[in-house]
PDB file of N, CA and C in Angstrom:
ATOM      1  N   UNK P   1      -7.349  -1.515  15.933  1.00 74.00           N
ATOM      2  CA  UNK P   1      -6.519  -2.603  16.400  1.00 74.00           C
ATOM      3  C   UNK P   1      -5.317  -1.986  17.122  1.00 74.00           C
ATOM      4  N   UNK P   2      -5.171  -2.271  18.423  1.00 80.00           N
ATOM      5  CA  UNK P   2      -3.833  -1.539  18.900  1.00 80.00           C
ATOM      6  C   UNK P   2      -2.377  -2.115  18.887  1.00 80.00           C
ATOM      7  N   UNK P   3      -1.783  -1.298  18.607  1.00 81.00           N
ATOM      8  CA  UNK P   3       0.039  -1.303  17.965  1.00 81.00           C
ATOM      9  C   UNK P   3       0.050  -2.688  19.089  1.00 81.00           C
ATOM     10  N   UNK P   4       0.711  -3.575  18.213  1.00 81.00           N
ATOM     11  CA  UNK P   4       1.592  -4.814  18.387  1.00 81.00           C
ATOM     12  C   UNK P   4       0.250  -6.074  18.244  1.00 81.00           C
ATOM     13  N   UNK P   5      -0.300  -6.002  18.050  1.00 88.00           N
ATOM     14  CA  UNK P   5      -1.495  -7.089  17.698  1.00 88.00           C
ATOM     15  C   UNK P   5      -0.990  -8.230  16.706  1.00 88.00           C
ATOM     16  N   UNK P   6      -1.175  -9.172  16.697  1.00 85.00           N
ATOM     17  CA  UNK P   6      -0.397 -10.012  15.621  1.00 85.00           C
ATOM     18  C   UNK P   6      -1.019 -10.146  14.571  1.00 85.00           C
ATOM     19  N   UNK P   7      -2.131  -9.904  14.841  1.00 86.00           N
ATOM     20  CA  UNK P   7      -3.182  -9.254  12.874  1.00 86.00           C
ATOM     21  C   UNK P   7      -2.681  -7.978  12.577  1.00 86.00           C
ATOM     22  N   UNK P   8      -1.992  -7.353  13.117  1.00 89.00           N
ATOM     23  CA  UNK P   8      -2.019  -6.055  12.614  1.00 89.00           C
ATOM     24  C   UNK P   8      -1.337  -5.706  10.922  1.00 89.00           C
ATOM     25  N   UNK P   9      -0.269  -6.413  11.084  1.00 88.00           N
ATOM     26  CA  UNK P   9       0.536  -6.362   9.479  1.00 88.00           C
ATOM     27  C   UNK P   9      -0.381  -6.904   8.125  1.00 88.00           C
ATOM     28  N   UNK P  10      -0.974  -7.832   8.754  1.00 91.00           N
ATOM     29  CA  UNK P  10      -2.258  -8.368   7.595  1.00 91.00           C
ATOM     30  C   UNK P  10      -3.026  -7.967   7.114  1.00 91.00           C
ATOM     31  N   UNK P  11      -3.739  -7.261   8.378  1.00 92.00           N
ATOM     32  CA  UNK P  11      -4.537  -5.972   8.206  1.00 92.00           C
ATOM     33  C   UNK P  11      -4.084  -4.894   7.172  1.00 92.00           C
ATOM     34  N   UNK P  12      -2.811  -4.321   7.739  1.00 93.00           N
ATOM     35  CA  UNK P  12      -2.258  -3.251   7.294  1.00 93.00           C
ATOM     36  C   UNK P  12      -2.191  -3.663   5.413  1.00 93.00           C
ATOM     37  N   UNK P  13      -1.512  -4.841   5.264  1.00 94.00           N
ATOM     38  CA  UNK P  13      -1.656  -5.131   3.834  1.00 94.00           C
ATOM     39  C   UNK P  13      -2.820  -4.993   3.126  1.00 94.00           C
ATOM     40  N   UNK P  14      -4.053  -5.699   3.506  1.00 94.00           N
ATOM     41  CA  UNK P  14      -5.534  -5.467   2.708  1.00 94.00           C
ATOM     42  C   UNK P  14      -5.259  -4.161   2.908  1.00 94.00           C
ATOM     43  N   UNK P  15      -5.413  -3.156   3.672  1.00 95.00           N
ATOM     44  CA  UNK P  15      -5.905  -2.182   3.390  1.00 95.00           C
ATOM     45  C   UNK P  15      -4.913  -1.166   2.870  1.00 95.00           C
ATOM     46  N   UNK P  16      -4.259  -1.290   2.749  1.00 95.00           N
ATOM     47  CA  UNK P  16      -2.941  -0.874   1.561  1.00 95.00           C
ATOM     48  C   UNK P  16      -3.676  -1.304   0.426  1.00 95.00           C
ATOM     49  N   UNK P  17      -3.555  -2.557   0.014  1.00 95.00           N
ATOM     50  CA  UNK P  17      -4.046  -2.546  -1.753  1.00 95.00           C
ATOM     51  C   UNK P  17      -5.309  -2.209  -1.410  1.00 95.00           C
ATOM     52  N   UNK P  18      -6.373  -2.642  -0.833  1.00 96.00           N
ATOM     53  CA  UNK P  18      -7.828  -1.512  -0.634  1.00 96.00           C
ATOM     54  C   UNK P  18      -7.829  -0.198  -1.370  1.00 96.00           C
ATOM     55  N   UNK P  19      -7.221   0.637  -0.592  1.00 97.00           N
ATOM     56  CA  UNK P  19      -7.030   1.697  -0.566  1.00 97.00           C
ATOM     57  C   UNK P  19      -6.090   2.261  -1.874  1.00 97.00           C
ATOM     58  N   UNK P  20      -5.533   1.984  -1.941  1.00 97.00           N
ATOM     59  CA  UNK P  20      -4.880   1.644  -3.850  1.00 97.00           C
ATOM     60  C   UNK P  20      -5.511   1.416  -4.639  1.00 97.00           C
ATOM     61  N   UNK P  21      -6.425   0.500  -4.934  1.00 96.00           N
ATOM     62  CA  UNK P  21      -7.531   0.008  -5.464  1.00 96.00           C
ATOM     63  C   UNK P  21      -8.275   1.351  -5.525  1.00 96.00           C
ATOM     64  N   UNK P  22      -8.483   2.059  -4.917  1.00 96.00           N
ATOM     65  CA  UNK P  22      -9.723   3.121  -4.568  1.00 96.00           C
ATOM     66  C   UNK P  22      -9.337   4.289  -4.955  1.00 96.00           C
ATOM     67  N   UNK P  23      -7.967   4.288  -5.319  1.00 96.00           N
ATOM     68  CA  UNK P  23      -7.221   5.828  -5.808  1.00 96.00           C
ATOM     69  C   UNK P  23      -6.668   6.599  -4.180  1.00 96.00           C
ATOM     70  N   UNK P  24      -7.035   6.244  -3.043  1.00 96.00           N
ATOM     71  CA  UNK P  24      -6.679   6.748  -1.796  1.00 96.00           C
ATOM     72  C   UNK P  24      -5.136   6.300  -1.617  1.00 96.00           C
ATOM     73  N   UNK P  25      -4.324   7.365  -2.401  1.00 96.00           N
ATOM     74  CA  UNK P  25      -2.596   6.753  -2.885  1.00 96.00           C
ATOM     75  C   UNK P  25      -1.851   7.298  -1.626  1.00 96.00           C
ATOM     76  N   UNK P  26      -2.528   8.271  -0.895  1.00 93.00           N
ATOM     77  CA  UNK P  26      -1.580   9.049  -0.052  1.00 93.00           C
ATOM     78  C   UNK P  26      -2.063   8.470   1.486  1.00 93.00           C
ATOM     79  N   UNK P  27      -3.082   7.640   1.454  1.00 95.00           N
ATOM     80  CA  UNK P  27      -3.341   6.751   2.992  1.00 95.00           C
ATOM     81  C   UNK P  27      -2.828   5.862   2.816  1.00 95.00           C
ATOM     82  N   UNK P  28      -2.465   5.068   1.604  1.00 95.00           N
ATOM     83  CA  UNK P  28      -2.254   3.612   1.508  1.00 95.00           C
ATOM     84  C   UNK P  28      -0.612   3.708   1.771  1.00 95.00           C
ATOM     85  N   UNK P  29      -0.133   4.471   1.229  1.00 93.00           N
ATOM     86  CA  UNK P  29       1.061   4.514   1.388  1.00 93.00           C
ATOM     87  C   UNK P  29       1.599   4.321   2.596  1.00 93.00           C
ATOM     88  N   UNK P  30       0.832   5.128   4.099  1.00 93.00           N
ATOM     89  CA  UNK P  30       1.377   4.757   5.595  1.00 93.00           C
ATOM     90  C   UNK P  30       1.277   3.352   5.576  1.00 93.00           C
ATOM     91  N   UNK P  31       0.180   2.627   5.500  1.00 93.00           N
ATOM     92  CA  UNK P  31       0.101   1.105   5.324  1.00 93.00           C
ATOM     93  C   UNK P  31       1.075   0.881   5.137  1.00 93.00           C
ATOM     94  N   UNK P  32       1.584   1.060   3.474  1.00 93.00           N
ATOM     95  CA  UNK P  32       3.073   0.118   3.010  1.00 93.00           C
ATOM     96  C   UNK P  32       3.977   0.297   3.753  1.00 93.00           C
ATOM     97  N   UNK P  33       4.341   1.791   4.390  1.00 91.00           N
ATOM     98  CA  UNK P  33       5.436   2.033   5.056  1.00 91.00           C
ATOM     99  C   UNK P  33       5.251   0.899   6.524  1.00 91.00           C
ATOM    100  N   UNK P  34       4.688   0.712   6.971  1.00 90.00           N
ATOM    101  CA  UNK P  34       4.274   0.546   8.252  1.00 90.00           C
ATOM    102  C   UNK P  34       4.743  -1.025   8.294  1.00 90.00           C
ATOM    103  N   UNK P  35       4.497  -1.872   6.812  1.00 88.00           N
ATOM    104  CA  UNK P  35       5.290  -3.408   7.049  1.00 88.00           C
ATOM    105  C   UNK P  35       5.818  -3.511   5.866  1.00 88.00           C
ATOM    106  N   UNK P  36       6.307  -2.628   5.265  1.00 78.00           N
ATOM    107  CA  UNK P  36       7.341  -2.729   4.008  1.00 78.00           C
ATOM    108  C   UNK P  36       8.070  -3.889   4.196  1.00 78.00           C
ATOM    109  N   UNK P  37       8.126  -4.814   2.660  1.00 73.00           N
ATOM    110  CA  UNK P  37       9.222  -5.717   2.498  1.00 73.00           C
ATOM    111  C   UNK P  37       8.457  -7.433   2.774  1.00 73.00           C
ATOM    112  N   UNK P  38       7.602  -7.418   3.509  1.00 80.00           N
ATOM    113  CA  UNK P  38       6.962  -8.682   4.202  1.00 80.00           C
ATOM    114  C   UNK P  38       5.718  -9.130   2.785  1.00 80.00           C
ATOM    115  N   UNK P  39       5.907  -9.720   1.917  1.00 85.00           N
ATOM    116  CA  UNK P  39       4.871 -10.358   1.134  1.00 85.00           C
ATOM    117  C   UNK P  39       4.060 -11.946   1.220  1.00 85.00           C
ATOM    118  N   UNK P  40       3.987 -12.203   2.351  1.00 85.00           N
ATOM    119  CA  UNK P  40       3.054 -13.307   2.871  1.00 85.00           C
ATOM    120  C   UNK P  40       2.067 -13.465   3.572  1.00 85.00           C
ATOM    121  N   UNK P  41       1.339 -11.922   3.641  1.00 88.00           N
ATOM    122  CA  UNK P  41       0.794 -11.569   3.987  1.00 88.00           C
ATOM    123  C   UNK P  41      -0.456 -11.574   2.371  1.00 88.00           C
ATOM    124  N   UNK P  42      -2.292 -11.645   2.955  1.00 87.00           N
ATOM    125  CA  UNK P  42      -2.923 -11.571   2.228  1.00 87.00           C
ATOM    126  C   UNK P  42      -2.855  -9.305   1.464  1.00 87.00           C
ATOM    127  N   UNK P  43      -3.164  -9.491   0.095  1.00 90.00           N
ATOM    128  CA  UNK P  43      -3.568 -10.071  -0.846  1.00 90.00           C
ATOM    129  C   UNK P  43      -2.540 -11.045  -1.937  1.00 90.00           C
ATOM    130  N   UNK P  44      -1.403 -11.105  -1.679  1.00 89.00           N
ATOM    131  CA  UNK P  44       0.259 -11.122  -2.220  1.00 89.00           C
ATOM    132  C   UNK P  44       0.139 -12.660  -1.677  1.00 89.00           C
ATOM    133  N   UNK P  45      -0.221 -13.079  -0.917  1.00 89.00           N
ATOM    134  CA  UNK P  45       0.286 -14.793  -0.123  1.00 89.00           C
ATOM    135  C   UNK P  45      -0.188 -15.457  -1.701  1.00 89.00           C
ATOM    136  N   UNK P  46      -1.597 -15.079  -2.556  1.00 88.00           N
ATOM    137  CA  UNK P  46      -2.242 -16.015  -3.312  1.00 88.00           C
ATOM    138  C   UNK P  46      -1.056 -15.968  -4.818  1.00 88.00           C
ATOM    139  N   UNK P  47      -0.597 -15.022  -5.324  1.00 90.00           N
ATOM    140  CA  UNK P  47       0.224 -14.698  -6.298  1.00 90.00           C
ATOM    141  C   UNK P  47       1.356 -16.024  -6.894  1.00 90.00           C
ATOM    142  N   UNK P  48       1.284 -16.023  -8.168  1.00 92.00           N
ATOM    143  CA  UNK P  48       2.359 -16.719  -8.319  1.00 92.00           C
ATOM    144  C   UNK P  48       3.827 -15.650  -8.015  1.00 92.00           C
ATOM    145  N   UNK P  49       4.002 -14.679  -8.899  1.00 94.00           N
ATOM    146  CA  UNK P  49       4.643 -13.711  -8.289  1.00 94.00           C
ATOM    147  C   UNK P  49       4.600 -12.524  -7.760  1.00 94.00           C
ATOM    148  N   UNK P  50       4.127 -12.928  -6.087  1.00 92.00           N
ATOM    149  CA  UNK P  50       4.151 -12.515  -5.251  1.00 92.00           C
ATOM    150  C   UNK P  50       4.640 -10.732  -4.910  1.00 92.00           C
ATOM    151  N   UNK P  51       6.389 -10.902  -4.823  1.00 92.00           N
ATOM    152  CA  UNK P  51       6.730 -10.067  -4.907  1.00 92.00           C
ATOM    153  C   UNK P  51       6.737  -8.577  -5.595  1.00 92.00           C
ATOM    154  N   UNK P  52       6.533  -9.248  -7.209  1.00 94.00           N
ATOM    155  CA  UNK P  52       6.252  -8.264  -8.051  1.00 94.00           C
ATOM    156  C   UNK P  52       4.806  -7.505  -8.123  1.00 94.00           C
ATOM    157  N   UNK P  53       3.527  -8.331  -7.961  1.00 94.00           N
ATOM    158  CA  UNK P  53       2.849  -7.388  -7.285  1.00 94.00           C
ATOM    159  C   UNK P  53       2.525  -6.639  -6.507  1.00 94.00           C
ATOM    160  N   UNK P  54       3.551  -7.150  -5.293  1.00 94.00           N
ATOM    161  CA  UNK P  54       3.282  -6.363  -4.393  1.00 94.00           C
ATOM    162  C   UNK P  54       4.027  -4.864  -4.422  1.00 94.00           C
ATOM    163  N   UNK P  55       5.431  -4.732  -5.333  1.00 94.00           N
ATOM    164  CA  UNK P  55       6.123  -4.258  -5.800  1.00 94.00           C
ATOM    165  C   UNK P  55       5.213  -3.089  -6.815  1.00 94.00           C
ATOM    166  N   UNK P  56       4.472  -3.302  -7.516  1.00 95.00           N
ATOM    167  CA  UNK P  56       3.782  -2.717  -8.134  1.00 95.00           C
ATOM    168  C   UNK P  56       2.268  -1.968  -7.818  1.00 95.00           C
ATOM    169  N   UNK P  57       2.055  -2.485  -6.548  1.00 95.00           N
ATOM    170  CA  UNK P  57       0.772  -1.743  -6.212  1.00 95.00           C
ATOM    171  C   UNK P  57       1.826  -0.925  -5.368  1.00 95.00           C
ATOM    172  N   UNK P  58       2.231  -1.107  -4.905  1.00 95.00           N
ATOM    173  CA  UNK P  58       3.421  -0.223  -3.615  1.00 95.00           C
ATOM    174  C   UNK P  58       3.355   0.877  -4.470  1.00 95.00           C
ATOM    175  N   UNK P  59       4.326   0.699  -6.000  1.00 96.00           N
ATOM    176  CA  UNK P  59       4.799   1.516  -6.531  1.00 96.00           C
ATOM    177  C   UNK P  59       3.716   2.474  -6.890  1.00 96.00           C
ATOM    178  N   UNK P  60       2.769   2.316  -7.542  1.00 96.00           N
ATOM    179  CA  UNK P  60       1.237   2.727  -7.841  1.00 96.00           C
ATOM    180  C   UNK P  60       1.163   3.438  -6.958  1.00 96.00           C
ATOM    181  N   UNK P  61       0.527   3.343  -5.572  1.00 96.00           N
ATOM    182  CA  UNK P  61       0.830   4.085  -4.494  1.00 96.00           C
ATOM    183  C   UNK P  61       1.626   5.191  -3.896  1.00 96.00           C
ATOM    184  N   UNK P  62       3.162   5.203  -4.750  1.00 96.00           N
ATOM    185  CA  UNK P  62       3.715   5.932  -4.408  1.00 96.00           C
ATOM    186  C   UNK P  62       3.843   7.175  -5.205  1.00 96.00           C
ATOM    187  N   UNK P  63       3.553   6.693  -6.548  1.00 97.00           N
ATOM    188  CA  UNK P  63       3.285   7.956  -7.695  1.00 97.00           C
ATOM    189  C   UNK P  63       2.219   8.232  -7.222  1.00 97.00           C
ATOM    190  N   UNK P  64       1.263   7.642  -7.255  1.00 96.00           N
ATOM    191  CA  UNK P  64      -0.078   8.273  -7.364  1.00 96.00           C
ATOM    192  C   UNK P  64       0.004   9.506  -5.981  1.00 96.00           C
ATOM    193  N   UNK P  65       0.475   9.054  -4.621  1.00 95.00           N
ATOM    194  CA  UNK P  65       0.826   9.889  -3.199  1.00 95.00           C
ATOM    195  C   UNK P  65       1.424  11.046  -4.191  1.00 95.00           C
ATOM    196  N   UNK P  66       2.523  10.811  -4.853  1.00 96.00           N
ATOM    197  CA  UNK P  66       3.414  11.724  -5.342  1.00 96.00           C
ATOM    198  C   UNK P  66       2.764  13.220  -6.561  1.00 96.00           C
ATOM    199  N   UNK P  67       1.858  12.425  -7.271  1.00 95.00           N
ATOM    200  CA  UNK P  67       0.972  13.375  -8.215  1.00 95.00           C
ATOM    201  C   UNK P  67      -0.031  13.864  -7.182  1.00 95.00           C
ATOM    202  N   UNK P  68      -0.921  13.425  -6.000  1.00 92.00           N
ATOM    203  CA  UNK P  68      -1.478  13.856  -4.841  1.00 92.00           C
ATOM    204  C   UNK P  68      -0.466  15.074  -4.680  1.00 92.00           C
ATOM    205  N   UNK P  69       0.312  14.984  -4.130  1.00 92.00           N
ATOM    206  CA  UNK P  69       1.140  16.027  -3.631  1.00 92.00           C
ATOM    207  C   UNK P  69       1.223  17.362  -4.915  1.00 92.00           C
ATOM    208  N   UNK P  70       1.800  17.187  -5.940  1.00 94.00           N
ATOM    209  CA  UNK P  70       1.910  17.994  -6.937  1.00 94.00           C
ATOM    210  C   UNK P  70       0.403  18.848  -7.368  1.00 94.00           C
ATOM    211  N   UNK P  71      -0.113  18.362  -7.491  1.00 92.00           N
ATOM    212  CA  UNK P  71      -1.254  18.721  -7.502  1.00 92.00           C
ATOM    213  C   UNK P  71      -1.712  19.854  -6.321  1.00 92.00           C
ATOM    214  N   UNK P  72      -1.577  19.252  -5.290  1.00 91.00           N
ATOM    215  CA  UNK P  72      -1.804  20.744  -3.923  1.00 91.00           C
ATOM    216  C   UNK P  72      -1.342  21.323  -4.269  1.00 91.00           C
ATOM    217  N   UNK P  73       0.054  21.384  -4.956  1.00 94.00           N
ATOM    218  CA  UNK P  73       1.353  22.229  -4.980  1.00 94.00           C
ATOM    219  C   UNK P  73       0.413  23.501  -5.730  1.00 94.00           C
ATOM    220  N   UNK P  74       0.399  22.899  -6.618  1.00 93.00           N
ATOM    221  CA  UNK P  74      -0.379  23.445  -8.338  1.00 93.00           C
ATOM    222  C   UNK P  74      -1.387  24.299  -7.640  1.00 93.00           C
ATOM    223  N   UNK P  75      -2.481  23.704  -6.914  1.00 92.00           N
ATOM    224  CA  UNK P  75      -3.458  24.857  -6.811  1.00 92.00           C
ATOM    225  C   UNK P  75      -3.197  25.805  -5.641  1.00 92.00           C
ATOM    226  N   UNK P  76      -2.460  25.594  -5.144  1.00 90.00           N
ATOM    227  CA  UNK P  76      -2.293  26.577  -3.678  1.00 90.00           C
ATOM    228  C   UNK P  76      -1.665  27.799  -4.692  1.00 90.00           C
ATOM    229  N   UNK P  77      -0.873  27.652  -5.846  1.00 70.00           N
ATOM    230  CA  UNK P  77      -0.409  28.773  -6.946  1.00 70.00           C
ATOM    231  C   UNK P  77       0.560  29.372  -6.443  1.00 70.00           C
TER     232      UNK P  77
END
């Protein structure tokens, strides 16, 4: 989909929690970065609270990127 598409942020959301969902913590994360803050977007539009899940797969995402990282650290020795 090319930059400025008006599906693009929607997109970007499924496949953020997708990809979260899947343990892929260190791709999903560009996703979040990419429309951080916007929760009316699907999978978060259906939520009673909204925010806080979205808040929490984010976060998920960002440890999990973060133990990704530690981990290289670890075996490169």
């Amino acid at each position: 989909m090319p930059p400025g598409h008006p599906a693009l942020p929607q997109v970007q959301h499924l496949v953020a929690y997708c990809l979260t969902k899947q343990g892929r913590h260190g791709e999903s994360l560009r996703h979040f970065r990419a429309v951080d803050g916007w929760v009316e977007a699907l999978p978060w539009r259906y939520e009673n609270h909204r925010r806080l899940v979205y808040r929490g797969v984010r976060t998920a995402a960002a440890r999990g990127a973060a133990l990704e990282a530690v981990r290289r650290w670890l075996r490169r020795g």
